[in-house]
Amino acid sequence: MNAAVQFVHDQLTTKKQFPKFKAGDNVTVNYKIIEGGKERIQGFRGDVVKIQGEGATTTFTVRKISDSIGVERVFPFFSPNIDAIILNKVGKVRRSKLYYLRERSGKSARIKEKRMK
């Protein structure tokens, strides 16, 4: 009986399908903003600095440069406010936490793009 209830619950709750991404990838996160009674979707495009946590508490941090100021934003993976995640570029990095980007600016802050064969 419990398995049947779980099956029906899984069918009714829609799980959003997001692309697989990792640190160094350039993504656009479209998230819902509620201002008063209005609701709109705004995009946040930047590089993924880190992915942390496990299960329902998984979060990822996206960093972008806005008017020559670095802006980082943490998004919960399973937030109902995230509308879509679009993978723009796949980065070529050798570590999972890119904290060194915080001290860099200009050309040295670039991430090379991984070439697809």
Coordinates of C-alpha atoms in Angstrom, one line a residue:
M1 CA 0.0 0.0 0.0
N2 CA 2.8 2.4 0.9
A3 CA 4.5 1.8 -2.5
A4 CA 1.3 2.7 -4.3
V5 CA 0.9 5.9 -2.4
Q6 CA 4.5 6.8 -3.1
F7 CA 4.0 6.1 -6.9
V8 CA 0.9 8.4 -7.0
H9 CA 2.8 11.1 -5.1
D10 CA 5.7 10.9 -7.6
Q11 CA 3.3 11.2 -10.5
L12 CA 1.5 14.2 -9.1
T13 CA 4.5 16.2 -8.0
T14 CA 6.3 17.5 -11.1
K15 CA 10.1 17.4 -10.8
K16 CA 11.8 20.0 -13.0
Q17 CA 14.5 18.7 -15.3
F18 CA 17.7 20.8 -15.1
P19 CA 20.8 20.1 -17.2
K20 CA 23.8 18.6 -15.5
F21 CA 26.3 21.3 -14.7
K22 CA 29.4 21.7 -12.5
A23 CA 31.7 24.4 -11.2
G24 CA 33.1 26.5 -14.1
D25 CA 30.1 26.2 -16.3
N26 CA 28.3 29.4 -17.5
V27 CA 24.6 29.2 -16.7
T28 CA 21.5 31.4 -16.8
V29 CA 19.2 30.9 -13.9
N30 CA 15.6 32.1 -14.6
Y31 CA 13.9 32.7 -11.2
K32 CA 10.6 34.2 -10.2
I33 CA 10.5 37.5 -8.4
I34 CA 7.3 38.5 -6.6
E35 CA 7.0 42.3 -6.1
G36 CA 3.7 43.2 -4.4
G37 CA 1.0 41.4 -6.3
K38 CA 3.1 41.0 -9.5
E39 CA 5.2 38.1 -10.5
R40 CA 7.9 38.1 -13.1
I41 CA 10.9 36.0 -14.2
Q42 CA 14.4 37.5 -14.2
G43 CA 17.6 35.9 -15.5
F44 CA 20.9 35.7 -13.6
R45 CA 23.7 34.7 -16.0
G46 CA 27.1 33.9 -14.6
D47 CA 29.7 31.2 -13.8
V48 CA 29.0 28.5 -11.3
V49 CA 31.5 28.9 -8.4
K50 CA 30.5 25.9 -6.3
I51 CA 27.9 23.3 -5.7
Q52 CA 27.5 22.2 -2.1
G53 CA 25.2 20.2 0.1
E54 CA 23.4 16.9 -0.4
G55 CA 19.8 15.9 -1.0
A56 CA 17.2 18.6 -0.5
T57 CA 19.6 21.1 0.9
T58 CA 21.8 21.2 -2.2
T59 CA 22.8 24.8 -3.3
F60 CA 24.9 26.3 -6.1
T61 CA 26.6 29.7 -6.2
V62 CA 26.6 31.7 -9.4
R63 CA 29.0 34.7 -9.9
K64 CA 28.6 37.5 -12.4
I65 CA 30.3 40.8 -13.0
S66 CA 27.8 43.7 -13.0
D67 CA 29.2 47.2 -13.6
S68 CA 32.7 46.0 -12.8
I69 CA 31.5 44.7 -9.4
G70 CA 31.4 41.0 -8.7
V71 CA 27.9 39.7 -7.6
E72 CA 27.4 36.2 -6.2
R73 CA 24.1 34.6 -5.6
V74 CA 23.3 31.3 -3.9
F75 CA 20.4 29.3 -5.3
P76 CA 18.8 26.3 -3.7
F77 CA 18.6 23.4 -6.2
F78 CA 15.1 22.4 -5.5
S79 CA 13.6 25.9 -5.0
P80 CA 10.1 26.3 -6.4
N81 CA 11.1 29.9 -7.5
I82 CA 13.6 28.6 -10.0
D83 CA 11.9 28.5 -13.4
A84 CA 14.7 27.2 -15.6
I85 CA 18.4 26.7 -15.7
I86 CA 20.0 27.1 -19.1
L87 CA 23.6 25.8 -19.7
N88 CA 25.4 28.3 -21.9
K89 CA 29.0 27.2 -21.8
V90 CA 30.9 24.2 -20.3
G91 CA 34.0 25.4 -18.6
K92 CA 37.4 23.7 -18.4
V93 CA 38.5 23.8 -14.7
R94 CA 40.5 21.5 -12.5
R95 CA 38.8 22.1 -9.1
S96 CA 35.3 22.1 -7.7
K97 CA 35.3 25.3 -5.7
L98 CA 36.4 28.4 -7.7
Y99 CA 37.0 30.9 -4.9
Y100 CA 40.1 32.2 -6.6
L101 CA 37.8 34.1 -9.1
R102 CA 36.9 36.5 -6.3
E103 CA 40.4 38.1 -6.3
R104 CA 40.7 38.2 -10.1
S105 CA 39.3 40.6 -12.6
G106 CA 39.6 41.1 -16.4
K107 CA 41.3 38.5 -18.5
S108 CA 42.7 36.5 -15.6
A109 CA 39.1 35.8 -14.4
R110 CA 38.1 34.1 -17.6
I111 CA 37.3 30.4 -17.7
K112 CA 38.3 28.5 -20.8
E113 CA 35.5 26.7 -22.6
K114 CA 35.7 23.0 -23.0
R115 CA 35.8 21.9 -26.6
M116 CA 33.2 19.3 -27.6
K117 CA 34.5 16.6 -29.9

